[in-house]
Amino acid sequence: MATLTIDGRSVTAESERTILEAARAAGIADIPTLCWYPKLPIVGNCRICLVSVEGEAKLLPACATKVADGMVVHTESHAAVENRKGVLRLLLERYPGDHLMNGGQQEPRNEFERYVVRYGVVPTPLAQRDLPLRHGDERPGDAMIRHDMSTCILCTRCVRACEDIQVVGVLDVGQRGEHAEIIVGADGDPDKAGCTWCGECVRVCPTGAIFEVMPRERFAPEQIRRPARTVRSVCPYCGVGCQVDLHVVDEKVVRVTSPDIELDTPNQGSTCVKGRFGYDFPQHRDRLTKPLIRKGWVKEGGRWVWRGRTGANRRGGPWRTIEGEGQAVKPAGPPRSVGKTVRDLPLLERLDLDIRDRVATPPSWYEPFREATWDEALELTAQEMLRLKRAHGGDALACFSSAKCSNEENYVMMRMFRAALATNNIDHCTRLCHSTSVAAMQRALDTSAASGSMREVEHAADVIFIGGANTTESHPVFGAAIKRAHERGARLIVADPRKTELAGRADIHLQIQPGTDVALFNAMLHHVIDQGLENRRFIAERMRDFEAVRESVRAMTPEVAAKITGVPAEQIREAAELYARGPNTSTLWAMGLTQHANGTDLVTSLLNLMLACGMIGRWGAAMMPVRGQNNVQGASDVGAIPFVYTDYRSVKDPAVRAEYAAAWGVPAESLSLAEGLMVTEIVKEESGVRGMYIMGENPIISDPDIAHAEHWFQALEFLAVQDLFLTETARYADVVLPGASFAEKTGTFVNTERRIQLSHRAVATPGQARGDLEILIELSNRLGLKTSFKTAEDVMREIAQVTPSWRGVTYARLEGAGLQYPVPTLDSPGTAFLFDDRFPTPDGTGQFVPVQYAPPVELPDDQYPFVMNTGRQLYHWHTGTMTRRAAGLDQREPTPIVEVHPADARELGVQDGDLVRLTSRRNTMVSSCRVSERVARGQVFVPFHFREAAANLLTNPVLDPYAKMAELKCCAVRVEAAHLALAD
């Protein structure tokens, strides 16, 4: 530590800190900076941060000068101020700053202009300048970002942010001298240069030369200029859990930024394209603003009675994805290739390509409904749910909670169904996400969450292993952190059938055949044992039944695995040795492993490898299932799954039941001791479920074999849906309750690293829409369950009361970066990583679970020769309900595509943008071809965001025996040019 004096005040700082860092940390000096920015490498080229240091003959750059004991610094000395004025005058020679002259508008518009005003520098009138302004024409950009280089001061922040934070490198400095300017790589096309439109350049630009377009297009100039109210929130998309600041004017979110300096937040100031530009969906014209009741429900004698159509057509005919049939003319080429499909495609007709009309809810979907009051809608919902309970028992009811809703909302939902309706039939989309991970981790380690943190993967891992995770597209901010880790020297192993961005960067890419992961991981473990690389001390002290696993992998040599996986045996050996030698290997995986009918075994085989090598329980050796949705971890943590209460406490344990019954004020015997049904079990004829309540889920798109799912939901006696939009599922509801978006609620969310974060309400719900928590509280009371919560904070107090690992959680403590649970006491700082000395099993040891390779349940053959894989795209998320109503995102990727290998495309006679028909053993659909080497020969990739080409029409509903996960990643299909298919 060094003690120095800055502007007359004593400051103590670490000796590796710079003067700038020490001053900012102490909060005693606002030293101006232009080229410097948090997280960026120091270049010290703008010279505006020069300060006086006693004993030094010249001014020193505060951003690049380390502190020293006894140093005396003057940040606003005469020499320092005169230097800053000179720098600003020089930069103003090429800057359009006439509005800052005397008599003009004095309001500074950006960071650079604030310094100009602060130091009283007056720009030279344009007519008297020696240097011309830079070209001021806005460069062709995008629906989200554009450039106006007339205001660029060449600080190079944007270039370095793109290269060093996002590790993309789209921008550079071109030309020299007075002709120097920021340029876009490749031929000036950001897409060809690899731009991900993350907005990092917008964030760091001090002059607005790179700016966001959407506020200008959506709001009047006076609204944009008006001071905005800033509210801290959590991004509503993936499981990274980025903190964002919502800028609010006139009860509308006008832009999204992120906290810059709070480096303990998951995103450390960055966002992805969805987080920064996908914020406008809550203001889409499709928002539900009043409750809806299906026509046919009438009130007679004080009770609601159905007087509408009966039988199979009660809720209308079969689903049509968009009004009219057909598809588009062939576009110019990628990435905007356009295709359109419906389930029963009659004739190809020209499609109206207006994005807003194409994405909007079709008017005919509203026709079966009438607007209702809240009293009518909630009265009907409560009446029918209680009627079904009385007539058929609580298990005739089920609910889907939501990974997009807060912990408090999910808790009140599961509390309502368990305590008021006496059923454990409550689940959410974790069933189609990481349920197999939870099943595997529970039986091996008795845990259900990640052991470590994203920042330890970035800063401390020596080797990063990624299985079945397209992190840079599905979790872009974490993906950038992994790229930064690779740049600093961490080795990267990727096991994935597709050549994703990280696979292209990897030291080793294990490009396996889909569904053969068990063979790969068992062969890697075989080689680890054969070479004596297993961690024998860890195994002896902390694990059980290693001999059983040793025996189970004995026959799976790398040569045998090579024939199964398609990965060369030598590459398997190389990956195994790199993984085992670490010394700190972090293990990451996502839905490429989990969404299989044997997903539990796939994850188990990876855990066996990880545990045999001892790669857990220390900083840098993280076990991390990368969660898909922003609160899928939290919804599970607070009990929105059918077999546990909060903290994964079993519903079958009478003692646990008694504790929750006491907290909820109900008799213990009113809570069921039987485990409930899971999502994929509920949507079956034999489930016995007659009525459902769905909050923020869209199973008619997300469930496998959605033609069957649609038929099942149509046959329900009663269906209530609580959502933002009239989704494909909500259109079959008896009651539709308009809820709140992320920007319209206060609550907490848990990200993929167990971090509980607090999101604040920024704007009001539109029209008569209500907060989700408000709806659930009133409905609980109507169902006879006393529910006295007034705020989300009240709910969190009860969650903390019944959840041992959250006992120390309060809203006050969550302000800022949040807390990583376990947080067992009010003075606990949270837990950044777990299992340093024991596992949460009764005896503290982990369990090896032998698994054997079995081929995928559906293999290609002559009739269905391709293997179809499904997943996310960068610009969309889940079923597209939100991102396809975010204007900028939908313009980036407006239509469904299928990735086809170039050689396969040639054989099929199709090119980019051509229509292709995909047919599985269950259904058929048409999409447009995107020729890509990211997929291997004989494989195709279909994103699942598009209702007009729904991937889950084709997928296989067979279930994992443990977690009841469906087979979503390995489906045999036939691919044909669409015109040939129609001719047939």
Short mmCIF file of C-alpha atoms in Angstrom, two decimals, residues 520-923:
data_model
loop_
_atom_site.label_atom_id
_atom_site.label_comp_id
_atom_site.label_asym_id
_atom_site.label_seq_id
_atom_site.Cartn_x
_atom_site.Cartn_y
_atom_site.Cartn_z
CA LEU A 520 -16.89 -38.95 -25.82
CA PHE A 521 -16.78 -38.23 -22.07
CA ASN A 522 -16.37 -41.90 -21.14
CA ALA A 523 -13.48 -42.19 -23.60
CA MET A 524 -11.85 -39.07 -22.17
CA LEU A 525 -12.18 -40.53 -18.68
CA HIS A 526 -10.82 -43.86 -19.93
CA HIS A 527 -7.71 -42.08 -21.21
CA VAL A 528 -7.36 -40.01 -18.02
CA ILE A 529 -7.33 -43.21 -15.95
CA ASP A 530 -5.06 -45.00 -18.42
CA GLN A 531 -2.50 -42.20 -18.11
CA GLY A 532 -2.81 -41.98 -14.32
CA LEU A 533 -4.11 -38.40 -14.51
CA GLU A 534 -7.06 -38.86 -12.17
CA ASN A 535 -6.93 -36.88 -8.92
CA ARG A 536 -6.44 -39.79 -6.56
CA ARG A 537 -6.39 -37.73 -3.39
CA PHE A 538 -9.65 -35.99 -4.28
CA ILE A 539 -11.27 -39.30 -5.18
CA ALA A 540 -10.13 -40.96 -1.97
CA GLU A 541 -11.16 -38.13 0.34
CA ARG A 542 -14.30 -36.78 -1.27
CA MET A 543 -15.88 -39.36 -3.58
CA ARG A 544 -17.54 -42.79 -3.52
CA ASP A 545 -17.71 -45.71 -5.98
CA PHE A 546 -14.88 -44.73 -8.28
CA GLU A 547 -14.17 -48.36 -9.09
CA ALA A 548 -17.63 -48.76 -10.56
CA VAL A 549 -16.99 -45.86 -12.95
CA ARG A 550 -13.50 -47.14 -13.77
CA GLU A 551 -15.07 -50.45 -14.80
CA SER A 552 -17.86 -48.78 -16.77
CA VAL A 553 -15.46 -46.85 -19.01
CA ARG A 554 -12.95 -49.66 -19.47
CA ALA A 555 -14.30 -50.70 -22.88
CA MET A 556 -14.79 -47.16 -24.20
CA THR A 557 -11.32 -46.54 -25.59
CA PRO A 558 -10.68 -43.45 -27.69
CA GLU A 559 -10.61 -45.70 -30.77
CA VAL A 560 -14.06 -47.10 -30.00
CA ALA A 561 -15.39 -43.62 -29.25
CA ALA A 562 -13.94 -42.30 -32.50
CA LYS A 563 -16.15 -44.68 -34.48
CA ILE A 564 -19.22 -43.51 -32.56
CA THR A 565 -18.57 -39.78 -32.26
CA GLY A 566 -16.68 -39.06 -35.46
CA VAL A 567 -13.91 -37.39 -33.42
CA PRO A 568 -10.39 -38.76 -34.10
CA ALA A 569 -9.01 -40.86 -31.23
CA GLU A 570 -5.88 -38.72 -30.97
CA GLN A 571 -7.97 -35.59 -30.55
CA ILE A 572 -9.94 -37.28 -27.76
CA ARG A 573 -6.67 -38.14 -26.00
CA GLU A 574 -5.34 -34.59 -26.40
CA ALA A 575 -8.54 -33.09 -24.98
CA ALA A 576 -8.56 -35.53 -22.05
CA GLU A 577 -4.99 -34.71 -21.08
CA LEU A 578 -5.50 -30.97 -21.39
CA TYR A 579 -8.65 -31.18 -19.27
CA ALA A 580 -7.09 -33.33 -16.56
CA ARG A 581 -3.83 -31.40 -16.27
CA GLY A 582 -5.61 -28.07 -15.78
CA PRO A 583 -4.48 -27.22 -13.17
CA ASN A 584 -7.80 -25.35 -12.88
CA THR A 585 -10.37 -26.50 -15.40
CA SER A 586 -13.83 -24.94 -15.46
CA THR A 587 -16.61 -27.13 -16.87
CA LEU A 588 -19.52 -25.44 -18.65
CA TRP A 589 -22.47 -26.94 -20.47
CA ALA A 590 -25.90 -25.99 -21.74
CA MET A 591 -28.85 -27.33 -23.69
CA GLY A 592 -26.74 -29.15 -26.27
CA LEU A 593 -26.14 -31.69 -23.50
CA THR A 594 -29.36 -31.46 -21.55
CA GLN A 595 -32.12 -31.51 -24.18
CA HIS A 596 -31.90 -35.20 -24.95
CA ALA A 597 -33.97 -38.22 -24.01
CA ASN A 598 -30.86 -39.44 -22.18
CA GLY A 599 -29.79 -35.96 -21.05
CA THR A 600 -29.33 -37.03 -17.44
CA ASP A 601 -26.81 -39.65 -18.52
CA LEU A 602 -25.04 -37.16 -20.79
CA VAL A 603 -24.54 -34.71 -17.94
CA THR A 604 -23.63 -37.54 -15.54
CA SER A 605 -20.84 -38.75 -17.80
CA LEU A 606 -19.41 -35.20 -17.88
CA LEU A 607 -19.67 -34.95 -14.08
CA ASN A 608 -17.82 -38.27 -13.76
CA LEU A 609 -14.96 -36.82 -15.81
CA MET A 610 -14.97 -33.59 -13.82
CA LEU A 611 -15.01 -35.33 -10.44
CA ALA A 612 -12.38 -37.90 -11.38
CA CYS A 613 -10.06 -35.03 -12.23
CA GLY A 614 -11.03 -33.09 -9.07
CA MET A 615 -12.08 -30.03 -11.06
CA ILE A 616 -14.44 -28.52 -8.50
CA GLY A 617 -14.28 -26.76 -5.15
CA ARG A 618 -11.52 -24.23 -5.80
CA TRP A 619 -11.34 -20.83 -7.46
CA GLY A 620 -10.95 -21.36 -11.21
CA ALA A 621 -12.40 -24.89 -11.25
CA ALA A 622 -16.09 -24.08 -11.64
CA MET A 623 -18.96 -26.43 -12.42
CA MET A 624 -21.43 -24.32 -14.35
CA PRO A 625 -24.62 -25.36 -16.13
CA VAL A 626 -25.22 -22.18 -18.14
CA ARG A 627 -28.85 -21.32 -17.48
CA GLY A 628 -31.06 -20.38 -20.40
CA GLN A 629 -33.55 -17.84 -19.02
CA ASN A 630 -33.15 -14.88 -16.71
CA ASN A 631 -34.81 -16.58 -13.73
CA VAL A 632 -34.93 -20.29 -14.49
CA GLN A 633 -32.53 -20.81 -11.58
CA GLY A 634 -34.58 -18.68 -9.21
CA ALA A 635 -37.94 -20.17 -10.17
CA SER A 636 -36.54 -23.58 -9.26
CA ASP A 637 -34.91 -22.27 -6.09
CA VAL A 638 -38.24 -20.96 -4.77
CA GLY A 639 -40.08 -24.21 -5.42
CA ALA A 640 -41.81 -23.80 -8.79
CA ILE A 641 -41.12 -27.47 -9.57
CA PRO A 642 -43.30 -30.46 -8.72
CA PHE A 643 -41.22 -32.37 -6.19
CA VAL A 644 -39.71 -29.73 -3.88
CA TYR A 645 -40.47 -26.59 -1.94
CA THR A 646 -37.93 -23.76 -1.68
CA ASP A 647 -34.28 -24.75 -1.25
CA TYR A 648 -35.09 -28.09 -2.94
CA ARG A 649 -36.74 -29.48 0.22
CA SER A 650 -38.81 -32.56 -0.62
CA VAL A 651 -42.61 -32.36 -0.72
CA LYS A 652 -42.64 -35.98 0.53
CA ASP A 653 -41.10 -35.11 3.90
CA PRO A 654 -43.84 -34.63 6.55
CA ALA A 655 -41.56 -32.44 8.69
CA VAL A 656 -40.86 -30.12 5.78
CA ARG A 657 -44.56 -30.05 4.93
CA ALA A 658 -45.41 -29.03 8.47
CA GLU A 659 -42.98 -26.11 8.33
CA TYR A 660 -44.53 -24.70 5.16
CA ALA A 661 -48.05 -25.31 6.38
CA ALA A 662 -47.29 -23.27 9.49
CA ALA A 663 -45.79 -20.43 7.42
CA TRP A 664 -48.83 -20.40 5.11
CA GLY A 665 -51.44 -20.74 7.84
CA VAL A 666 -53.02 -23.95 6.54
CA PRO A 667 -53.42 -27.44 8.07
CA ALA A 668 -50.47 -29.68 7.26
CA GLU A 669 -52.76 -32.39 5.88
CA SER A 670 -54.01 -29.95 3.23
CA LEU A 671 -50.59 -30.05 1.55
CA SER A 672 -50.01 -33.08 -0.63
CA LEU A 673 -47.14 -35.46 0.13
CA ALA A 674 -47.19 -36.79 -3.44
CA GLU A 675 -44.78 -35.41 -6.01
CA GLY A 676 -46.54 -33.58 -8.81
CA LEU A 677 -46.39 -33.97 -12.55
CA MET A 678 -43.72 -32.33 -14.68
CA VAL A 679 -44.37 -30.18 -17.77
CA THR A 680 -43.91 -33.02 -20.20
CA GLU A 681 -46.06 -35.37 -18.10
CA ILE A 682 -48.88 -32.86 -17.68
CA VAL A 683 -49.42 -32.43 -21.42
CA LYS A 684 -50.53 -36.03 -21.90
CA GLU A 685 -53.99 -37.56 -22.14
CA GLU A 686 -53.26 -39.91 -19.22
CA SER A 687 -52.22 -37.08 -16.86
CA GLY A 688 -55.74 -36.54 -15.57
CA VAL A 689 -55.27 -32.76 -15.71
CA ARG A 690 -58.48 -30.95 -16.64
CA GLY A 691 -57.67 -27.34 -15.83
CA MET A 692 -54.52 -25.21 -16.07
CA TYR A 693 -53.16 -21.83 -15.08
CA ILE A 694 -50.19 -20.64 -17.14
CA MET A 695 -48.09 -17.60 -16.25
CA GLY A 696 -45.60 -16.28 -18.78
CA GLU A 697 -45.05 -19.54 -20.68
CA ASN A 698 -45.94 -20.45 -24.26
CA PRO A 699 -45.97 -24.27 -24.37
CA ILE A 700 -47.73 -24.50 -27.72
CA ILE A 701 -44.45 -23.31 -29.22
CA SER A 702 -41.93 -24.58 -26.66
CA ASP A 703 -43.23 -28.13 -26.10
CA PRO A 704 -42.02 -31.00 -28.30
CA ASP A 705 -44.42 -32.25 -30.99
CA ILE A 706 -46.50 -29.10 -30.67
CA ALA A 707 -49.29 -30.43 -32.87
CA HIS A 708 -50.06 -32.82 -30.03
CA ALA A 709 -49.59 -30.09 -27.40
CA GLU A 710 -52.01 -27.81 -29.25
CA HIS A 711 -54.64 -30.55 -29.40
CA TRP A 712 -54.20 -31.26 -25.67
CA PHE A 713 -54.63 -27.64 -24.62
CA GLN A 714 -57.71 -27.31 -26.82
CA ALA A 715 -59.30 -30.21 -24.92
CA LEU A 716 -58.90 -28.74 -21.42
CA GLU A 717 -62.04 -27.98 -19.45
CA PHE A 718 -60.57 -24.68 -18.28
CA LEU A 719 -57.46 -22.70 -19.17
CA ALA A 720 -56.32 -19.37 -17.72
CA VAL A 721 -53.27 -17.58 -19.12
CA GLN A 722 -51.46 -14.64 -17.53
CA ASP A 723 -49.17 -12.97 -20.08
CA LEU A 724 -48.16 -9.79 -21.90
CA PHE A 725 -49.50 -10.83 -25.30
CA LEU A 726 -52.13 -13.08 -26.80
CA THR A 727 -49.63 -15.85 -27.45
CA GLU A 728 -50.17 -19.05 -29.39
CA THR A 729 -51.14 -20.64 -26.06
CA ALA A 730 -53.24 -17.74 -24.75
CA ARG A 731 -55.46 -17.80 -27.82
CA TYR A 732 -56.98 -21.04 -26.51
CA ALA A 733 -57.60 -19.73 -22.99
CA ASP A 734 -60.95 -19.24 -21.31
CA VAL A 735 -59.53 -16.28 -19.39
CA VAL A 736 -56.56 -14.09 -20.35
CA LEU A 737 -55.07 -11.90 -17.62
CA PRO A 738 -52.77 -9.06 -18.78
CA GLY A 739 -49.59 -9.01 -16.68
CA ALA A 740 -46.48 -6.89 -16.33
CA SER A 741 -43.18 -6.80 -18.20
CA PHE A 742 -39.78 -6.69 -16.51
CA ALA A 743 -39.80 -2.88 -16.62
CA GLU A 744 -43.13 -2.70 -14.79
CA LYS A 745 -42.35 -4.67 -11.64
CA THR A 746 -40.11 -4.82 -8.60
CA GLY A 747 -38.71 -8.20 -7.71
CA THR A 748 -35.67 -10.43 -7.58
CA PHE A 749 -34.07 -12.75 -10.11
CA VAL A 750 -31.31 -15.37 -9.82
CA ASN A 751 -28.73 -15.73 -12.57
CA THR A 752 -26.64 -18.69 -13.65
CA GLU A 753 -24.05 -18.13 -10.88
CA ARG A 754 -26.62 -18.14 -8.03
CA ARG A 755 -26.62 -14.35 -7.81
CA ILE A 756 -29.86 -12.92 -6.41
CA GLN A 757 -30.42 -9.45 -7.90
CA LEU A 758 -33.03 -6.79 -7.31
CA SER A 759 -34.91 -5.22 -10.21
CA HIS A 760 -36.94 -2.04 -9.68
CA ARG A 761 -40.19 -0.93 -11.29
CA ALA A 762 -39.51 1.78 -13.86
CA VAL A 763 -42.87 2.40 -15.58
CA ALA A 764 -46.53 1.64 -15.04
CA THR A 765 -48.34 -1.22 -16.74
CA PRO A 766 -50.34 -0.12 -19.79
CA GLY A 767 -54.10 0.34 -19.60
CA GLN A 768 -55.71 -1.91 -17.03
CA ALA A 769 -52.90 -4.47 -17.00
CA ARG A 770 -51.74 -5.41 -13.51
CA GLY A 771 -48.54 -6.55 -11.90
CA ASP A 772 -48.17 -10.32 -11.90
CA LEU A 773 -47.73 -10.39 -8.14
CA GLU A 774 -50.89 -8.31 -7.62
CA ILE A 775 -52.88 -10.76 -9.77
CA LEU A 776 -51.62 -13.80 -7.86
CA ILE A 777 -52.22 -12.26 -4.45
CA GLU A 778 -55.84 -11.42 -5.26
CA LEU A 779 -56.46 -14.82 -6.88
CA SER A 780 -54.96 -16.59 -3.85
CA ASN A 781 -57.38 -14.79 -1.58
CA ARG A 782 -60.32 -15.60 -3.87
CA LEU A 783 -59.31 -19.26 -3.68
CA GLY A 784 -59.52 -19.10 0.10
CA LEU A 785 -55.80 -18.85 0.93
CA LYS A 786 -55.14 -15.87 3.17
CA THR A 787 -52.44 -13.87 1.42
CA SER A 788 -51.62 -10.54 3.02
CA PHE A 789 -48.52 -9.49 1.09
CA LYS A 790 -48.56 -5.86 0.01
CA THR A 791 -45.24 -5.67 -1.79
CA ALA A 792 -42.64 -7.94 -3.33
CA GLU A 793 -40.40 -7.19 -0.38
CA ASP A 794 -43.05 -8.69 1.92
CA VAL A 795 -42.88 -11.89 -0.13
CA MET A 796 -39.09 -11.99 0.09
CA ARG A 797 -39.31 -11.84 3.87
CA GLU A 798 -41.40 -15.02 3.85
CA ILE A 799 -39.10 -16.68 1.31
CA ALA A 800 -36.13 -15.96 3.57
CA GLN A 801 -38.06 -17.32 6.55
CA VAL A 802 -38.67 -20.75 4.92
CA THR A 803 -35.44 -21.00 2.88
CA PRO A 804 -32.29 -21.76 4.92
CA SER A 805 -29.83 -20.74 2.21
CA TRP A 806 -31.61 -17.38 1.76
CA ARG A 807 -32.06 -16.48 5.44
CA GLY A 808 -29.70 -13.52 5.15
CA VAL A 809 -31.35 -12.04 2.06
CA THR A 810 -33.06 -8.65 2.35
CA TYR A 811 -33.90 -6.07 -0.27
CA ALA A 812 -31.53 -3.59 1.34
CA ARG A 813 -28.63 -6.04 1.05
CA LEU A 814 -29.46 -6.79 -2.59
CA GLU A 815 -29.01 -3.20 -3.75
CA GLY A 816 -25.95 -2.99 -5.97
CA ALA A 817 -24.37 -6.21 -7.17
CA GLY A 818 -26.74 -8.54 -5.28
CA LEU A 819 -25.75 -11.65 -3.31
CA GLN A 820 -24.69 -15.13 -4.36
CA TYR A 821 -26.47 -17.71 -2.24
CA PRO A 822 -26.03 -19.47 0.14
CA VAL A 823 -26.58 -16.41 2.32
CA PRO A 824 -27.38 -18.19 5.61
CA THR A 825 -27.22 -15.17 7.95
CA LEU A 826 -27.75 -11.43 7.84
CA ASP A 827 -24.00 -10.83 8.11
CA SER A 828 -23.05 -13.37 5.43
CA PRO A 829 -21.40 -11.80 2.35
CA GLY A 830 -22.74 -14.57 0.11
CA THR A 831 -20.82 -17.42 -1.45
CA ALA A 832 -18.83 -16.92 -4.65
CA PHE A 833 -17.91 -20.59 -5.01
CA LEU A 834 -18.99 -23.81 -3.32
CA PHE A 835 -17.70 -27.19 -2.19
CA ASP A 836 -14.18 -26.25 -1.17
CA ASP A 837 -14.16 -28.93 1.52
CA ARG A 838 -17.39 -30.94 1.29
CA PHE A 839 -20.52 -31.54 -0.77
CA PRO A 840 -24.04 -31.01 0.63
CA THR A 841 -24.65 -34.76 0.94
CA PRO A 842 -25.28 -36.35 4.37
CA ASP A 843 -21.65 -37.49 4.70
CA GLY A 844 -20.15 -34.66 2.62
CA THR A 845 -18.91 -36.94 -0.18
CA GLY A 846 -19.90 -37.11 -3.83
CA GLN A 847 -21.17 -40.11 -5.74
CA PHE A 848 -19.81 -41.48 -9.02
CA VAL A 849 -22.65 -42.81 -11.18
CA PRO A 850 -21.62 -45.19 -13.98
CA VAL A 851 -23.39 -44.64 -17.31
CA GLN A 852 -23.09 -46.48 -20.59
CA TYR A 853 -23.38 -45.08 -24.08
CA ALA A 854 -26.67 -45.69 -25.86
CA PRO A 855 -27.43 -44.38 -29.35
CA PRO A 856 -29.95 -41.56 -29.80
CA VAL A 857 -33.56 -42.69 -29.71
CA GLU A 858 -34.11 -41.56 -33.30
CA LEU A 859 -31.49 -42.19 -35.96
CA PRO A 860 -31.44 -41.10 -39.59
CA ASP A 861 -32.31 -43.60 -42.30
CA ASP A 862 -32.94 -43.57 -46.04
CA GLN A 863 -36.32 -41.90 -45.63
CA TYR A 864 -35.12 -39.33 -43.07
CA PRO A 865 -31.39 -38.98 -43.80
CA PHE A 866 -30.60 -35.72 -41.95
CA VAL A 867 -30.25 -35.04 -38.24
CA MET A 868 -31.98 -31.85 -37.11
CA ASN A 869 -30.59 -29.84 -34.22
CA THR A 870 -32.44 -26.88 -32.65
CA GLY A 871 -31.36 -23.85 -30.65
CA ARG A 872 -31.13 -20.10 -30.32
CA GLN A 873 -29.95 -17.30 -32.55
CA LEU A 874 -28.13 -14.18 -31.41
CA TYR A 875 -31.01 -11.80 -32.09
CA HIS A 876 -33.88 -13.86 -30.70
CA TRP A 877 -34.86 -15.63 -27.54
CA HIS A 878 -37.09 -18.55 -26.61
CA THR A 879 -40.43 -18.57 -28.50
CA GLY A 880 -39.92 -15.06 -29.91
CA THR A 881 -42.81 -13.58 -27.92
CA MET A 882 -40.59 -10.69 -26.79
CA THR A 883 -37.74 -10.39 -29.30
CA ARG A 884 -39.97 -10.58 -32.37
CA ARG A 885 -41.80 -7.58 -30.96
CA ALA A 886 -38.53 -5.69 -30.45
CA ALA A 887 -38.20 -3.73 -33.68
CA GLY A 888 -34.41 -3.64 -33.98
CA LEU A 889 -33.92 -7.30 -33.13
CA ASP A 890 -36.59 -8.51 -35.51
CA GLN A 891 -35.17 -6.45 -38.35
CA ARG A 892 -31.80 -8.11 -37.80
CA GLU A 893 -33.26 -11.62 -38.11
CA PRO A 894 -36.81 -11.25 -39.40
CA THR A 895 -37.61 -14.69 -40.71
CA PRO A 896 -37.02 -18.38 -40.02
CA ILE A 897 -34.09 -20.20 -41.55
CA VAL A 898 -32.54 -23.65 -41.60
CA GLU A 899 -28.75 -23.99 -41.74
CA VAL A 900 -27.60 -26.48 -44.38
CA HIS A 901 -24.03 -27.50 -45.19
CA PRO A 902 -22.83 -26.23 -48.61
CA ALA A 903 -22.27 -29.73 -49.98
CA ASP A 904 -25.73 -30.83 -48.89
CA ALA A 905 -27.23 -27.66 -50.38
CA ARG A 906 -25.61 -28.45 -53.73
CA GLU A 907 -27.00 -31.96 -53.70
CA LEU A 908 -30.45 -30.65 -52.82
CA GLY A 909 -30.20 -27.97 -55.51
CA VAL A 910 -30.88 -25.07 -53.16
CA GLN A 911 -29.14 -21.77 -52.45
CA ASP A 912 -29.35 -19.07 -49.79
CA GLY A 913 -32.95 -17.93 -49.44
CA ASP A 914 -34.48 -20.86 -51.30
CA LEU A 915 -37.36 -22.58 -49.63
CA VAL A 916 -36.84 -26.04 -48.19
CA ARG A 917 -39.32 -28.40 -46.63
CA LEU A 918 -38.31 -30.32 -43.51
CA THR A 919 -40.29 -33.44 -42.65
CA SER A 920 -39.89 -35.63 -39.58
CA ARG A 921 -41.78 -38.71 -38.49
CA ARG A 922 -44.29 -36.37 -36.83
CA ASN A 923 -44.87 -33.35 -39.03
#
